[in-house]
Coordinates of C-alpha atoms in Angstrom, one line a residue:
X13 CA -18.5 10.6 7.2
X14 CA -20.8 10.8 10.3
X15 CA -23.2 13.0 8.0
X16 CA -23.2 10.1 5.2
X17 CA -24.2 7.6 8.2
X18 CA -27.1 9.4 9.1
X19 CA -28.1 9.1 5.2
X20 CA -27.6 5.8 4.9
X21 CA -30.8 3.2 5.6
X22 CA -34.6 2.8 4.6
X23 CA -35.9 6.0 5.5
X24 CA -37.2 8.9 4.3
X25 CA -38.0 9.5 0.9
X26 CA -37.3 5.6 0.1
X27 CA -40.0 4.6 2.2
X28 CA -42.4 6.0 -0.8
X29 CA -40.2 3.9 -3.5
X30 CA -40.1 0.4 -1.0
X31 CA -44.1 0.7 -1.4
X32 CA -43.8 1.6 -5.0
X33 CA -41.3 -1.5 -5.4
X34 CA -43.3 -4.3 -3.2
X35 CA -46.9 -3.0 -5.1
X36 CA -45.6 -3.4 -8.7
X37 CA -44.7 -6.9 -8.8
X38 CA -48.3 -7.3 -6.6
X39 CA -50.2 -5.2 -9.2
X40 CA -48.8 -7.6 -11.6
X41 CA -49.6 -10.5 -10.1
X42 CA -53.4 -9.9 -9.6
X43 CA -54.5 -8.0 -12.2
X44 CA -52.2 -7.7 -15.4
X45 CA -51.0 -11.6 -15.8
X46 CA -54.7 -13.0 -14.9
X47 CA -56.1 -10.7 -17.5
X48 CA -54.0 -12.7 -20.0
X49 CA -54.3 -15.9 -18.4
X50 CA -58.1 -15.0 -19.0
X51 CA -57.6 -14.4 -22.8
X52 CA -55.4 -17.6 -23.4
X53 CA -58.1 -19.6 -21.4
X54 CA -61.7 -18.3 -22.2
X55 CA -61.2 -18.9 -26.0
X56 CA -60.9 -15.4 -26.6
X57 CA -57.3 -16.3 -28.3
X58 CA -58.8 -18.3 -30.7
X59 CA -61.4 -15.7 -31.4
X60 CA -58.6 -13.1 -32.2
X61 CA -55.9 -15.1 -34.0
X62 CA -58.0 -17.9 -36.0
X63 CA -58.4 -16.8 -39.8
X64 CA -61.7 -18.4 -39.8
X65 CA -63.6 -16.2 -36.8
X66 CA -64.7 -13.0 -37.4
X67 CA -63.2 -11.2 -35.0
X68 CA -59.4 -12.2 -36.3
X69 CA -56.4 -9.8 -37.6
X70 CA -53.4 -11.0 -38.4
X71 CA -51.5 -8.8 -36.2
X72 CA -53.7 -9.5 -33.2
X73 CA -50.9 -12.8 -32.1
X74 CA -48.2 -10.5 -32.4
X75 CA -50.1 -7.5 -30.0
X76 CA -50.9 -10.1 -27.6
X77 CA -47.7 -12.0 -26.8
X78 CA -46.0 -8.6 -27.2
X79 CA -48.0 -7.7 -24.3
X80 CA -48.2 -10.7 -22.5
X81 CA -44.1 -10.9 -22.8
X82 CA -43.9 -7.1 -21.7
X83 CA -45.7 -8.4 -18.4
X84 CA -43.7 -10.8 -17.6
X85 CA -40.7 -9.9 -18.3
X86 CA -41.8 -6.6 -15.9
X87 CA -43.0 -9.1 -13.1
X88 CA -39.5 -10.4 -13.6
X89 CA -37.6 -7.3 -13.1
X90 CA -40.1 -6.1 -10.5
X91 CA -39.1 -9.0 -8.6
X92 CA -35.0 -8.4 -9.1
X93 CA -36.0 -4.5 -8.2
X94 CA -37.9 -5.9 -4.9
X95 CA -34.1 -7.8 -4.6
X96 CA -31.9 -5.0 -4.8
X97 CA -33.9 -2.8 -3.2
X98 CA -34.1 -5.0 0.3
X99 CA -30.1 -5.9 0.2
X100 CA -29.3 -2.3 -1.0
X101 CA -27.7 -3.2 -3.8
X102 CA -25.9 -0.4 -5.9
X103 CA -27.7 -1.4 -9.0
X104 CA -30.9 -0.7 -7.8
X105 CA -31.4 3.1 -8.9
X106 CA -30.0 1.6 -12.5
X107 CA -32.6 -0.8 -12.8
X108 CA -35.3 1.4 -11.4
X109 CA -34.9 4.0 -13.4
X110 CA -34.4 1.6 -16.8
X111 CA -38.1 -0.1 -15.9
X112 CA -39.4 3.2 -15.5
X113 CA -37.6 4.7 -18.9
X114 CA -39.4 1.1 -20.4
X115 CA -42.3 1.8 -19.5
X116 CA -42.5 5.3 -20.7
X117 CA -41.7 3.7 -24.4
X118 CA -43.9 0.9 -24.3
X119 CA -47.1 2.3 -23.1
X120 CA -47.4 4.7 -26.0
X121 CA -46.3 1.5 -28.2
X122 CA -48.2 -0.7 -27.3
X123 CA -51.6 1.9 -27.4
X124 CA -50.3 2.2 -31.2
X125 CA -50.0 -1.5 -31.9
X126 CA -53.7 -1.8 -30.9
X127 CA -54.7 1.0 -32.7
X128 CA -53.3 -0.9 -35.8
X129 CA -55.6 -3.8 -35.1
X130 CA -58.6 -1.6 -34.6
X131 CA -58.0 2.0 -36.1
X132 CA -61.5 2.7 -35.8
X133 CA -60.5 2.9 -31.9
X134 CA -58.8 6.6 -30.5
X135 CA -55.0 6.0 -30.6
X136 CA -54.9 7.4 -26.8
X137 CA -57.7 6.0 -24.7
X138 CA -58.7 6.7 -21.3
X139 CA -56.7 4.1 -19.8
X140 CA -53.4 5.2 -22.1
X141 CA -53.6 8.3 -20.6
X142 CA -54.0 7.7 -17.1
X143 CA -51.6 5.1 -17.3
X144 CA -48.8 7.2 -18.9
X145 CA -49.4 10.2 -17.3
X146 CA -49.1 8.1 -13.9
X147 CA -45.8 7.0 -15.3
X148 CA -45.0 10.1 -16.8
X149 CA -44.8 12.0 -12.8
X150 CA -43.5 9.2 -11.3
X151 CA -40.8 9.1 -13.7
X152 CA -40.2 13.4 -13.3
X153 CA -40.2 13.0 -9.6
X154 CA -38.4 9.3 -9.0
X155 CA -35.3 9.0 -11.9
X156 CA -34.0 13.1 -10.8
X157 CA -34.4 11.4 -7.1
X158 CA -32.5 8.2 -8.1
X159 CA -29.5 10.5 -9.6
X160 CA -29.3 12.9 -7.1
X161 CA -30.5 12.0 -4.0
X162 CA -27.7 12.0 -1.3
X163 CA -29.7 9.5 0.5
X164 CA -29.9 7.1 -2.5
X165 CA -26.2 7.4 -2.8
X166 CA -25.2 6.1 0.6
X167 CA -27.7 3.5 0.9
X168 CA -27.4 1.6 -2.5
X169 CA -23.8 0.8 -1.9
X170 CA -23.6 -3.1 -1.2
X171 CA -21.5 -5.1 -3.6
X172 CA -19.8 -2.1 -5.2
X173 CA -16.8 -2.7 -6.6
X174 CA -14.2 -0.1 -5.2

């Protein structure tokens, strides 16, 4: 019991994930959501999704409010992550891992959505692969920490049933 004590608390290891946690929803905030705010505002929209411009393909809508939805839905769980993670909430190393395991999935879907709108483009781009191969080693080193960690366990305990 005394050991389990000494476990419990915002320390260690977790200080790396509370950083992780407050910068995503940040991250979000200033650079993914104002890129599409910039889209939906500049006229670029219309450029994409209007049958009459040039530039349009009928599945560039549906790649756009596929990715603007992603976003926000992620800004919304970032902020329920930020949540549990501050009241210790048992559900936290769920969630945490579940965003990560989403974004795993939808980073290589979404690079092939746009590469169905313009297949002259490289399936995997630059950005694809620095973006999932971020997520790819965060996701080796912080979903085997989220199931095993003995500090995890006695810390993420509040409003456990039993």
């Amino acid at each position: 019991m005394g050991n389990e004590k000494n476990l419990q608390g915002l320390r260690g290891w977790l200080i790396l994930v509370a950083i992780g946690v407050i910068i995503a929803p940040i991250r979000l905030l200033s650079v993914e959501l104002p890129m599409y705010t910039e889209i939906l505002n500049d006229g670029t929209w219309e450029l994409l999704t209007s049958a009459d411009s040039e530039l349009y393909h009928p599945l560039w809508a549906p790649v756009l409010i596929t990715e603007i939805t992603f976003s926000f839905v992620l800004l919304l769980a970032s902020l329920y992550l930020v949540v549990l993670f501050f009241s210790k909430h048992y559900l936290f190393p769920r969630v945490f891992i579940a965003i990560t395991l989403a974004m795993l999935i939808f980073i290589p879907f979404d690079s092939w959505l746009v590469s169905q709108v313009l297949p002259e483009e490289s399936f995997i781009d630059t950005q694809t692969i620095r973006d999932f191969s971020r997520t790819v080693v965060s996701a080796a080193i912080w979903i085997p920490y989220m199931l095993v960690s003995k500090r995890v366990k006695a810390t993420f305990v509040e409003k456990k049933l039993g």
